[in-house]
Amino acid sequence: MTATHNTTTLPFTGKTAFVTGGSRGIGAAIVRRLARQGAHVVFTYQNSGSDAEALAASVRAAGGQAHAVKADAADAQALSAAVAEAARVTGKLDILVNNAGIFLPGAIDDFSLADFDKTLAVNVRAVFVAIKAAVPLMPSGGRIINIGSTNAHRMPFAGAAAYAMSKSALSGLVQGLSRDLGPRGITINNVEPGPVATDMNPPTGDFADLMHGLMALPRHGTGEEIAGMVAYLASEEAAFVTGAGLKIDGGFAA
Ligand SMILES: NC(=O)c1ccc[n+]([C@@H]2O[C@H](COP(=O)([O-])OP(=O)(O)OC[C@H]3O[C@@H](n4cnc5c(N)ncnc54)[C@H](OP(=O)(O)O)[C@@H]3O)[C@@H](O)[C@H]2O)c1
């Protein structure tokens, strides 16, 4: 008997996914990956409208389904409306990926309260807002995945305390919410990357070299590598993983 392989049904066929900050970097790789595996992906952007529309068009040209929505993650009303819009077609939302994030550097003496508030608004409050909007739309089997950071566990440089704090906050959030959502069959986890080559974190230069010196695998990761872990957590195979932080950091925090 030969093994059969069903090539017509992809893992996320019939599923709707919502990704924040999908226009560039890690978020764009996640949009491409989920769409390639059959999901209908709605994703947000803040400023990069043309990148977002180009990404959605390229997914559709490849036979997938993607749709870009402008929504500032710091604007709770806009973000909640975008989540609702994502569920409009199918009436449900199966996968939520909270990826939008910012890194505002600065040592304590110079770091403004405005930058502190902005960091928390995008990296933490928006995650809570999107989850609150998504959960009523999520059936059993729903998946929530936040892009945290290995910096929740190790921050070996000065001038990044607010960012590290914002990513640590997500650890507590998923532990607590795993208890709220477990009885509803919904899992929630953090993917915690180390250095990944994006606009936020260029893979060459003195600072890149410094980071590589701290790593077991001395290189930046790729958005596609992060998207692979997101796809795993979104899959049926990961049904027993919840309340967890999964590091994918080349040994940065080892
Ligand atoms: N790169 C790394 O080394 C690294 C490591 C660990 C964790 N992370 C985390 O991974 C996530 C993605 O990072 P990245 O490196 O891909 O960053 P990036 O290249 O700077 O891209 C950021 C994305 O988030 C969107 N975004 C930012 N602020 C937003 C807001 N207020 N509302 C809506 N969208 C917003 C951007 O949209 P626009 O294009 O419209 O501005 C863009 O699509 C972040 O949470 C980051 O903290 C990154």
PDB file of C-alpha atoms and ligand atoms in Angstrom:
ATOM      1  CA  MET A   1       0.000   0.000   0.000  1.00  0.00           C
ATOM      2  CA  THR A   2       1.353   3.444  -0.835  1.00  0.00           C
ATOM      3  CA  ALA A   3       0.983   6.429   1.475  1.00  0.00           C
ATOM      4  CA  THR A   4      -1.487   8.984   0.224  1.00  0.00           C
ATOM      5  CA  HIS A   5      -0.967  12.705   0.476  1.00  0.00           C
ATOM      6  CA  ASN A   6      -3.923  15.022   0.203  1.00  0.00           C
ATOM      7  CA  THR A   7      -2.632  17.931  -1.832  1.00  0.00           C
ATOM      8  CA  THR A   8      -5.969  19.702  -2.107  1.00  0.00           C
ATOM      9  CA  THR A   9      -6.537  20.612   1.543  1.00  0.00           C
ATOM     10  CA  LEU A  10      -3.974  22.867   3.175  1.00  0.00           C
ATOM     11  CA  PRO A  11      -3.600  23.091   6.979  1.00  0.00           C
ATOM     12  CA  PHE A  12      -5.405  26.430   7.248  1.00  0.00           C
ATOM     13  CA  THR A  13      -8.005  26.027   4.496  1.00  0.00           C
ATOM     14  CA  GLY A  14     -11.275  27.563   5.713  1.00  0.00           C
ATOM     15  CA  LYS A  15      -9.520  29.459   8.533  1.00  0.00           C
ATOM     16  CA  THR A  16      -9.447  33.215   8.952  1.00  0.00           C
ATOM     17  CA  ALA A  17      -6.297  34.793  10.379  1.00  0.00           C
ATOM     18  CA  PHE A  18      -5.702  38.345  11.598  1.00  0.00           C
ATOM     19  CA  VAL A  19      -2.116  39.653  11.786  1.00  0.00           C
ATOM     20  CA  THR A  20      -1.195  43.064  13.197  1.00  0.00           C
ATOM     21  CA  GLY A  21       1.672  44.920  11.527  1.00  0.00           C
ATOM     22  CA  GLY A  22       1.795  42.721   8.432  1.00  0.00           C
ATOM     23  CA  SER A  23       3.167  45.251   5.966  1.00  0.00           C
ATOM     24  CA  ARG A  24       6.874  44.662   6.587  1.00  0.00           C
ATOM     25  CA  GLY A  25       9.407  42.458   8.345  1.00  0.00           C
ATOM     26  CA  ILE A  26       8.350  39.493  10.463  1.00  0.00           C
ATOM     27  CA  GLY A  27       4.641  40.310  10.066  1.00  0.00           C
ATOM     28  CA  ALA A  28       4.855  40.201   6.265  1.00  0.00           C
ATOM     29  CA  ALA A  29       6.555  36.782   6.435  1.00  0.00           C
ATOM     30  CA  ILE A  30       3.747  35.557   8.715  1.00  0.00           C
ATOM     31  CA  VAL A  31       1.090  36.846   6.300  1.00  0.00           C
ATOM     32  CA  ARG A  32       2.761  35.055   3.390  1.00  0.00           C
ATOM     33  CA  ARG A  33       3.187  31.807   5.343  1.00  0.00           C
ATOM     34  CA  LEU A  34      -0.386  31.587   6.681  1.00  0.00           C
ATOM     35  CA  ALA A  35      -1.836  32.500   3.278  1.00  0.00           C
ATOM     36  CA  ARG A  36       0.361  29.929   1.520  1.00  0.00           C
ATOM     37  CA  GLN A  37      -1.032  27.319   3.885  1.00  0.00           C
ATOM     38  CA  GLY A  38      -4.605  28.199   2.982  1.00  0.00           C
ATOM     39  CA  ALA A  39      -5.706  30.845   5.507  1.00  0.00           C
ATOM     40  CA  HIS A  40      -7.715  33.911   4.554  1.00  0.00           C
ATOM     41  CA  VAL A  41      -5.420  36.556   6.068  1.00  0.00           C
ATOM     42  CA  VAL A  42      -6.448  40.064   7.083  1.00  0.00           C
ATOM     43  CA  PHE A  43      -3.532  42.192   8.260  1.00  0.00           C
ATOM     44  CA  THR A  44      -3.005  45.711   9.524  1.00  0.00           C
ATOM     45  CA  TYR A  45      -0.455  48.423   8.882  1.00  0.00           C
ATOM     46  CA  GLN A  46       0.038  51.924  10.175  1.00  0.00           C
ATOM     47  CA  ASN A  47       2.094  53.890   7.632  1.00  0.00           C
ATOM     48  CA  SER A  48       3.272  51.500   4.916  1.00  0.00           C
ATOM     49  CA  GLY A  49       0.125  51.491   2.782  1.00  0.00           C
ATOM     50  CA  SER A  50       1.853  50.769  -0.506  1.00  0.00           C
ATOM     51  CA  ASP A  51       3.938  47.910   0.951  1.00  0.00           C
ATOM     52  CA  ALA A  52       0.773  46.468   2.502  1.00  0.00           C
ATOM     53  CA  GLU A  53      -1.238  46.665  -0.728  1.00  0.00           C
ATOM     54  CA  ALA A  54       1.672  45.171  -2.705  1.00  0.00           C
ATOM     55  CA  LEU A  55       1.904  42.267  -0.264  1.00  0.00           C
ATOM     56  CA  ALA A  56      -1.840  41.587  -0.409  1.00  0.00           C
ATOM     57  CA  ALA A  57      -1.743  41.727  -4.212  1.00  0.00           C
ATOM     58  CA  SER A  58       1.221  39.325  -4.399  1.00  0.00           C
ATOM     59  CA  VAL A  59      -0.549  36.827  -2.112  1.00  0.00           C
ATOM     60  CA  ARG A  60      -3.667  37.006  -4.278  1.00  0.00           C
ATOM     61  CA  ALA A  61      -1.604  36.663  -7.466  1.00  0.00           C
ATOM     62  CA  ALA A  62      -0.195  33.422  -6.020  1.00  0.00           C
ATOM     63  CA  GLY A  63      -3.730  32.110  -5.476  1.00  0.00           C
ATOM     64  CA  GLY A  64      -4.027  33.000  -1.773  1.00  0.00           C
ATOM     65  CA  GLN A  65      -6.355  35.333   0.104  1.00  0.00           C
ATOM     66  CA  ALA A  66      -5.066  38.463   1.849  1.00  0.00           C
ATOM     67  CA  HIS A  67      -6.521  41.838   2.640  1.00  0.00           C
ATOM     68  CA  ALA A  68      -4.771  44.880   4.173  1.00  0.00           C
ATOM     69  CA  VAL A  69      -6.472  47.264   6.645  1.00  0.00           C
ATOM     70  CA  LYS A  70      -5.033  50.520   7.990  1.00  0.00           C
ATOM     71  CA  ALA A  71      -5.307  50.491  11.788  1.00  0.00           C
ATOM     72  CA  ASP A  72      -2.978  52.056  14.330  1.00  0.00           C
ATOM     73  CA  ALA A  73      -2.421  49.446  17.040  1.00  0.00           C
ATOM     74  CA  ALA A  74      -2.358  52.227  19.628  1.00  0.00           C
ATOM     75  CA  ASP A  75      -5.934  53.179  18.658  1.00  0.00           C
ATOM     76  CA  ALA A  76      -8.155  50.674  20.469  1.00  0.00           C
ATOM     77  CA  GLN A  77     -11.245  51.568  18.458  1.00  0.00           C
ATOM     78  CA  ALA A  78      -9.498  51.236  15.086  1.00  0.00           C
ATOM     79  CA  LEU A  79      -7.847  47.966  16.086  1.00  0.00           C
ATOM     80  CA  SER A  80     -11.092  46.447  17.404  1.00  0.00           C
ATOM     81  CA  ALA A  81     -12.903  47.494  14.214  1.00  0.00           C
ATOM     82  CA  ALA A  82     -10.181  45.844  12.106  1.00  0.00           C
ATOM     83  CA  VAL A  83     -10.571  42.597  14.071  1.00  0.00           C
ATOM     84  CA  ALA A  84     -14.330  42.701  13.467  1.00  0.00           C
ATOM     85  CA  GLU A  85     -13.738  43.413   9.777  1.00  0.00           C
ATOM     86  CA  ALA A  86     -11.500  40.333   9.539  1.00  0.00           C
ATOM     87  CA  ALA A  87     -14.345  38.131  10.760  1.00  0.00           C
ATOM     88  CA  ARG A  88     -16.981  39.763   8.539  1.00  0.00           C
ATOM     89  CA  VAL A  89     -16.723  37.302   5.644  1.00  0.00           C
ATOM     90  CA  THR A  90     -16.703  34.022   7.553  1.00  0.00           C
ATOM     91  CA  GLY A  91     -18.321  35.191  10.806  1.00  0.00           C
ATOM     92  CA  LYS A  92     -15.383  33.860  12.818  1.00  0.00           C
ATOM     93  CA  LEU A  93     -11.703  34.369  13.538  1.00  0.00           C
ATOM     94  CA  ASP A  94      -9.523  31.280  13.970  1.00  0.00           C
ATOM     95  CA  ILE A  95      -6.017  32.702  14.319  1.00  0.00           C
ATOM     96  CA  LEU A  96      -4.880  35.993  15.868  1.00  0.00           C
ATOM     97  CA  VAL A  97      -1.229  37.009  15.536  1.00  0.00           C
ATOM     98  CA  ASN A  98      -0.210  40.086  17.535  1.00  0.00           C
ATOM     99  CA  ASN A  99       2.964  41.074  15.727  1.00  0.00           C
ATOM    100  CA  ALA A 100       2.965  44.901  15.519  1.00  0.00           C
ATOM    101  CA  GLY A 101       5.657  46.257  17.774  1.00  0.00           C
ATOM    102  CA  ILE A 102       8.044  49.163  18.196  1.00  0.00           C
ATOM    103  CA  PHE A 103      11.476  49.596  19.707  1.00  0.00           C
ATOM    104  CA  LEU A 104      12.181  53.095  20.996  1.00  0.00           C
ATOM    105  CA  PRO A 105      15.727  53.225  22.398  1.00  0.00           C
ATOM    106  CA  GLY A 106      16.952  55.523  25.150  1.00  0.00           C
ATOM    107  CA  ALA A 107      18.730  55.468  28.478  1.00  0.00           C
ATOM    108  CA  ILE A 108      16.710  56.262  31.589  1.00  0.00           C
ATOM    109  CA  ASP A 109      17.944  59.876  31.863  1.00  0.00           C
ATOM    110  CA  ASP A 110      16.678  60.740  28.388  1.00  0.00           C
ATOM    111  CA  PHE A 111      13.765  58.388  27.913  1.00  0.00           C
ATOM    112  CA  SER A 112      10.538  60.410  27.810  1.00  0.00           C
ATOM    113  CA  LEU A 113       7.282  59.345  29.420  1.00  0.00           C
ATOM    114  CA  ALA A 114       5.685  59.833  26.013  1.00  0.00           C
ATOM    115  CA  ASP A 115       7.984  57.142  24.560  1.00  0.00           C
ATOM    116  CA  PHE A 116       7.319  54.906  27.549  1.00  0.00           C
ATOM    117  CA  ASP A 117       3.556  55.251  27.028  1.00  0.00           C
ATOM    118  CA  LYS A 118       3.877  54.677  23.280  1.00  0.00           C
ATOM    119  CA  THR A 119       5.938  51.521  23.838  1.00  0.00           C
ATOM    120  CA  LEU A 120       3.316  50.107  26.177  1.00  0.00           C
ATOM    121  CA  ALA A 121       0.412  51.219  23.964  1.00  0.00           C
ATOM    122  CA  VAL A 122       1.674  49.306  20.917  1.00  0.00           C
ATOM    123  CA  ASN A 123       3.602  46.411  22.464  1.00  0.00           C
ATOM    124  CA  VAL A 124       1.237  45.572  25.347  1.00  0.00           C
ATOM    125  CA  ARG A 125      -2.103  47.407  25.401  1.00  0.00           C
ATOM    126  CA  ALA A 126      -2.817  46.685  21.719  1.00  0.00           C
ATOM    127  CA  VAL A 127      -2.212  42.978  22.322  1.00  0.00           C
ATOM    128  CA  PHE A 128      -4.824  42.990  25.079  1.00  0.00           C
ATOM    129  CA  VAL A 129      -7.246  45.043  22.939  1.00  0.00           C
ATOM    130  CA  ALA A 130      -6.960  42.704  19.936  1.00  0.00           C
ATOM    131  CA  ILE A 131      -7.410  39.630  22.120  1.00  0.00           C
ATOM    132  CA  LYS A 132     -10.483  41.140  23.781  1.00  0.00           C
ATOM    133  CA  ALA A 133     -11.993  41.890  20.362  1.00  0.00           C
ATOM    134  CA  ALA A 134     -11.036  38.502  18.884  1.00  0.00           C
ATOM    135  CA  VAL A 135     -12.057  36.064  21.604  1.00  0.00           C
ATOM    136  CA  PRO A 136     -15.849  36.412  21.144  1.00  0.00           C
ATOM    137  CA  LEU A 137     -15.307  35.580  17.454  1.00  0.00           C
ATOM    138  CA  MET A 138     -13.086  32.548  18.098  1.00  0.00           C
ATOM    139  CA  PRO A 139     -14.418  29.016  17.944  1.00  0.00           C
ATOM    140  CA  SER A 140     -12.937  26.170  19.951  1.00  0.00           C
ATOM    141  CA  GLY A 141      -9.565  25.408  18.365  1.00  0.00           C
ATOM    142  CA  GLY A 142      -8.763  29.124  18.146  1.00  0.00           C
ATOM    143  CA  ARG A 143      -5.150  30.224  18.322  1.00  0.00           C
ATOM    144  CA  ILE A 144      -3.631  33.408  19.726  1.00  0.00           C
ATOM    145  CA  ILE A 145       0.055  34.003  19.063  1.00  0.00           C
ATOM    146  CA  ASN A 146       1.969  37.081  20.206  1.00  0.00           C
ATOM    147  CA  ILE A 147       5.381  38.064  18.916  1.00  0.00           C
ATOM    148  CA  GLY A 148       7.284  38.689  22.116  1.00  0.00           C
ATOM    149  CA  SER A 149      11.060  38.733  22.302  1.00  0.00           C
ATOM    150  CA  THR A 150      13.970  36.871  23.801  1.00  0.00           C
ATOM    151  CA  ASN A 151      14.594  40.244  25.488  1.00  0.00           C
ATOM    152  CA  ALA A 152      11.834  39.266  27.927  1.00  0.00           C
ATOM    153  CA  HIS A 153      14.491  36.953  29.388  1.00  0.00           C
ATOM    154  CA  ARG A 154      17.819  38.561  28.527  1.00  0.00           C
ATOM    155  CA  MET A 155      18.548  42.233  27.856  1.00  0.00           C
ATOM    156  CA  PRO A 156      22.324  42.570  27.752  1.00  0.00           C
ATOM    157  CA  PHE A 157      22.414  46.198  26.499  1.00  0.00           C
ATOM    158  CA  ALA A 158      21.655  49.574  28.100  1.00  0.00           C
ATOM    159  CA  GLY A 159      18.933  51.800  26.678  1.00  0.00           C
ATOM    160  CA  ALA A 160      16.293  49.147  26.028  1.00  0.00           C
ATOM    161  CA  ALA A 161      14.573  48.728  29.382  1.00  0.00           C
ATOM    162  CA  ALA A 162      11.090  49.850  28.286  1.00  0.00           C
ATOM    163  CA  TYR A 163      11.165  47.490  25.309  1.00  0.00           C
ATOM    164  CA  ALA A 164      12.340  44.563  27.463  1.00  0.00           C
ATOM    165  CA  MET A 165       9.654  45.364  30.016  1.00  0.00           C
ATOM    166  CA  SER A 166       6.962  45.452  27.342  1.00  0.00           C
ATOM    167  CA  LYS A 167       7.962  41.999  26.088  1.00  0.00           C
ATOM    168  CA  SER A 168       8.171  40.587  29.638  1.00  0.00           C
ATOM    169  CA  ALA A 169       4.613  41.813  30.190  1.00  0.00           C
ATOM    170  CA  LEU A 170       3.476  39.433  27.432  1.00  0.00           C
ATOM    171  CA  SER A 171       4.834  36.472  29.428  1.00  0.00           C
ATOM    172  CA  GLY A 172       2.473  37.233  32.303  1.00  0.00           C
ATOM    173  CA  LEU A 173      -0.358  37.947  29.890  1.00  0.00           C
ATOM    174  CA  VAL A 174      -0.224  34.559  28.143  1.00  0.00           C
ATOM    175  CA  GLN A 175       0.174  32.662  31.396  1.00  0.00           C
ATOM    176  CA  GLY A 176      -2.897  34.336  32.847  1.00  0.00           C
ATOM    177  CA  LEU A 177      -5.002  34.216  29.694  1.00  0.00           C
ATOM    178  CA  SER A 178      -4.203  30.547  29.070  1.00  0.00           C
ATOM    179  CA  ARG A 179      -6.322  29.904  32.179  1.00  0.00           C
ATOM    180  CA  ASP A 180      -9.198  32.090  30.942  1.00  0.00           C
ATOM    181  CA  LEU A 181      -9.181  30.598  27.459  1.00  0.00           C
ATOM    182  CA  GLY A 182      -8.287  26.939  28.045  1.00  0.00           C
ATOM    183  CA  PRO A 183     -11.859  25.949  28.930  1.00  0.00           C
ATOM    184  CA  ARG A 184     -12.959  27.438  25.582  1.00  0.00           C
ATOM    185  CA  GLY A 185     -10.441  25.356  23.624  1.00  0.00           C
ATOM    186  CA  ILE A 186      -8.361  28.399  22.683  1.00  0.00           C
ATOM    187  CA  THR A 187      -4.585  28.389  23.076  1.00  0.00           C
ATOM    188  CA  ILE A 188      -2.381  31.455  23.598  1.00  0.00           C
ATOM    189  CA  ASN A 189       1.399  31.589  23.337  1.00  0.00           C
ATOM    190  CA  ASN A 190       4.323  33.928  22.744  1.00  0.00           C
ATOM    191  CA  VAL A 191       6.899  33.415  20.022  1.00  0.00           C
ATOM    192  CA  GLU A 192      10.098  35.022  21.323  1.00  0.00           C
ATOM    193  CA  PRO A 193      12.591  35.832  18.572  1.00  0.00           C
ATOM    194  CA  GLY A 194      16.180  36.890  18.941  1.00  0.00           C
ATOM    195  CA  PRO A 195      17.724  39.195  16.322  1.00  0.00           C
ATOM    196  CA  VAL A 196      15.798  38.930  13.053  1.00  0.00           C
ATOM    197  CA  ALA A 197      16.819  40.793   9.898  1.00  0.00           C
ATOM    198  CA  THR A 198      14.198  43.535   9.416  1.00  0.00           C
ATOM    199  CA  ASP A 199      14.063  47.328   9.284  1.00  0.00           C
ATOM    200  CA  MET A 200      13.965  47.223  13.103  1.00  0.00           C
ATOM    201  CA  ASN A 201      17.130  45.168  13.362  1.00  0.00           C
ATOM    202  CA  PRO A 202      19.611  45.372  10.457  1.00  0.00           C
ATOM    203  CA  PRO A 203      21.744  42.204  10.107  1.00  0.00           C
ATOM    204  CA  THR A 204      25.078  43.967   9.474  1.00  0.00           C
ATOM    205  CA  GLY A 205      27.077  46.640  11.295  1.00  0.00           C
ATOM    206  CA  ASP A 206      28.809  47.052  14.651  1.00  0.00           C
ATOM    207  CA  PHE A 207      25.684  46.430  16.722  1.00  0.00           C
ATOM    208  CA  ALA A 208      24.826  43.315  14.713  1.00  0.00           C
ATOM    209  CA  ASP A 209      28.373  42.015  15.328  1.00  0.00           C
ATOM    210  CA  LEU A 210      27.978  42.690  19.046  1.00  0.00           C
ATOM    211  CA  MET A 211      24.754  40.667  19.154  1.00  0.00           C
ATOM    212  CA  HIS A 212      26.249  37.818  17.136  1.00  0.00           C
ATOM    213  CA  GLY A 213      29.037  37.608  19.719  1.00  0.00           C
ATOM    214  CA  LEU A 214      26.407  36.714  22.342  1.00  0.00           C
ATOM    215  CA  MET A 215      24.752  33.978  20.322  1.00  0.00           C
ATOM    216  CA  ALA A 216      25.257  30.221  19.923  1.00  0.00           C
ATOM    217  CA  LEU A 217      24.364  30.683  16.234  1.00  0.00           C
ATOM    218  CA  PRO A 218      26.059  33.967  15.308  1.00  0.00           C
ATOM    219  CA  ARG A 219      23.655  35.369  12.741  1.00  0.00           C
ATOM    220  CA  HIS A 220      20.311  37.128  12.436  1.00  0.00           C
ATOM    221  CA  GLY A 221      17.280  34.939  11.907  1.00  0.00           C
ATOM    222  CA  THR A 222      14.858  35.408   9.039  1.00  0.00           C
ATOM    223  CA  GLY A 223      11.207  36.375   9.072  1.00  0.00           C
ATOM    224  CA  GLU A 224      10.454  33.037   7.434  1.00  0.00           C
ATOM    225  CA  GLU A 225      12.016  31.170  10.378  1.00  0.00           C
ATOM    226  CA  ILE A 226       9.778  33.062  12.795  1.00  0.00           C
ATOM    227  CA  ALA A 227       6.754  32.493  10.559  1.00  0.00           C
ATOM    228  CA  GLY A 228       7.476  28.760  10.674  1.00  0.00           C
ATOM    229  CA  MET A 229       7.106  28.716  14.451  1.00  0.00           C
ATOM    230  CA  VAL A 230       3.928  30.798  14.202  1.00  0.00           C
ATOM    231  CA  ALA A 231       2.516  28.306  11.673  1.00  0.00           C
ATOM    232  CA  TYR A 232       3.316  25.444  14.041  1.00  0.00           C
ATOM    233  CA  LEU A 233       1.532  27.139  16.962  1.00  0.00           C
ATOM    234  CA  ALA A 234      -1.434  27.913  14.713  1.00  0.00           C
ATOM    235  CA  SER A 235      -1.700  24.286  13.598  1.00  0.00           C
ATOM    236  CA  GLU A 236      -3.756  21.458  15.042  1.00  0.00           C
ATOM    237  CA  GLU A 237      -0.489  19.759  16.009  1.00  0.00           C
ATOM    238  CA  ALA A 238       0.092  22.434  18.682  1.00  0.00           C
ATOM    239  CA  ALA A 239      -3.244  21.823  20.450  1.00  0.00           C
ATOM    240  CA  PHE A 240      -1.485  20.972  23.755  1.00  0.00           C
ATOM    241  CA  VAL A 241       0.787  24.054  23.793  1.00  0.00           C
ATOM    242  CA  THR A 242      -0.589  27.006  25.760  1.00  0.00           C
ATOM    243  CA  GLY A 243       0.583  29.644  28.224  1.00  0.00           C
ATOM    244  CA  ALA A 244       4.103  29.207  26.825  1.00  0.00           C
ATOM    245  CA  GLY A 245       6.912  31.366  25.511  1.00  0.00           C
ATOM    246  CA  LEU A 246       8.836  29.684  22.698  1.00  0.00           C
ATOM    247  CA  LYS A 247      12.276  31.215  22.148  1.00  0.00           C
ATOM    248  CA  ILE A 248      13.636  31.222  18.601  1.00  0.00           C
ATOM    249  CA  ASP A 249      16.811  33.224  19.092  1.00  0.00           C
ATOM    250  CA  GLY A 250      19.910  31.386  17.889  1.00  0.00           C
ATOM    251  CA  GLY A 251      20.831  30.815  21.526  1.00  0.00           C
ATOM    252  CA  PHE A 252      20.865  34.537  22.402  1.00  0.00           C
ATOM    253  CA  ALA A 253      19.407  33.811  25.847  1.00  0.00           C
ATOM    254  CA  ALA A 254      21.035  30.397  26.321  1.00  0.00           C
TER     255      ALA A 254
HETATM  256  N1  LIG B   1      13.492  42.179  14.354  1.00  0.00           N
HETATM  257  C1  LIG B   1      13.884  41.654  15.514  1.00  0.00           C
HETATM  258  O1  LIG B   1      15.066  41.428  15.756  1.00  0.00           O
HETATM  259  C2  LIG B   1      12.856  41.290  16.536  1.00  0.00           C
HETATM  260  C3  LIG B   1      13.287  40.488  17.606  1.00  0.00           C
HETATM  261  C4  LIG B   1      12.374  40.113  18.587  1.00  0.00           C
HETATM  262  C5  LIG B   1      11.061  40.533  18.483  1.00  0.00           C
HETATM  263  N2  LIG B   1      10.671  41.326  17.440  1.00  0.00           N
HETATM  264  C6  LIG B   1       9.270  41.727  17.403  1.00  0.00           C
HETATM  265  O2  LIG B   1       8.696  41.286  16.191  1.00  0.00           O
HETATM  266  C7  LIG B   1       7.639  42.176  15.811  1.00  0.00           C
HETATM  267  C8  LIG B   1       7.874  42.649  14.389  1.00  0.00           C
HETATM  268  O3  LIG B   1       9.136  43.309  14.337  1.00  0.00           O
HETATM  269  P1  LIG B   1       9.896  43.638  12.972  1.00  0.00           P
HETATM  270  O4  LIG B   1      11.329  43.468  13.229  1.00  0.00           O
HETATM  271  O5  LIG B   1       9.245  42.959  11.827  1.00  0.00           O
HETATM  272  O6  LIG B   1       9.605  45.221  12.910  1.00  0.00           O
HETATM  273  P2  LIG B   1       9.551  46.233  11.674  1.00  0.00           P
HETATM  274  O7  LIG B   1      10.397  45.737  10.577  1.00  0.00           O
HETATM  275  O8  LIG B   1       9.825  47.558  12.277  1.00  0.00           O
HETATM  276  O9  LIG B   1       8.002  46.138  11.232  1.00  0.00           O
HETATM  277  C9  LIG B   1       7.035  46.533  12.143  1.00  0.00           C
HETATM  278  C10 LIG B   1       5.655  46.236  11.610  1.00  0.00           C
HETATM  279  O10 LIG B   1       4.716  46.610  12.630  1.00  0.00           O
HETATM  280  C11 LIG B   1       3.866  47.609  12.116  1.00  0.00           C
HETATM  281  N3  LIG B   1       3.537  48.590  13.140  1.00  0.00           N
HETATM  282  C12 LIG B   1       4.381  49.291  13.938  1.00  0.00           C
HETATM  283  N4  LIG B   1       3.679  50.121  14.725  1.00  0.00           N
HETATM  284  C13 LIG B   1       2.363  49.925  14.420  1.00  0.00           C
HETATM  285  C14 LIG B   1       1.154  50.482  14.881  1.00  0.00           C
HETATM  286  N5  LIG B   1       1.122  51.439  15.828  1.00  0.00           N
HETATM  287  N6  LIG B   1       0.000  50.054  14.325  1.00  0.00           N
HETATM  288  C15 LIG B   1      -0.007  49.112  13.354  1.00  0.00           C
HETATM  289  N7  LIG B   1       1.116  48.550  12.873  1.00  0.00           N
HETATM  290  C16 LIG B   1       2.280  48.964  13.403  1.00  0.00           C
HETATM  291  C17 LIG B   1       4.595  48.243  10.972  1.00  0.00           C
HETATM  292  O11 LIG B   1       3.628  48.835  10.129  1.00  0.00           O
HETATM  293  P3  LIG B   1       4.014  50.046   9.107  1.00  0.00           P
HETATM  294  O12 LIG B   1       4.843  49.365   8.058  1.00  0.00           O
HETATM  295  O13 LIG B   1       2.747  50.553   8.575  1.00  0.00           O
HETATM  296  O14 LIG B   1       4.829  51.027   9.879  1.00  0.00           O
HETATM  297  C18 LIG B   1       5.321  47.037  10.384  1.00  0.00           C
HETATM  298  O15 LIG B   1       4.453  46.275   9.563  1.00  0.00           O
HETATM  299  C19 LIG B   1       7.656  43.293  16.857  1.00  0.00           C
HETATM  300  O16 LIG B   1       6.693  43.007  17.862  1.00  0.00           O
HETATM  301  C20 LIG B   1       9.047  43.223  17.437  1.00  0.00           C
HETATM  302  O17 LIG B   1       9.118  43.736  18.737  1.00  0.00           O
HETATM  303  C21 LIG B   1      11.529  41.701  16.466  1.00  0.00           C
END
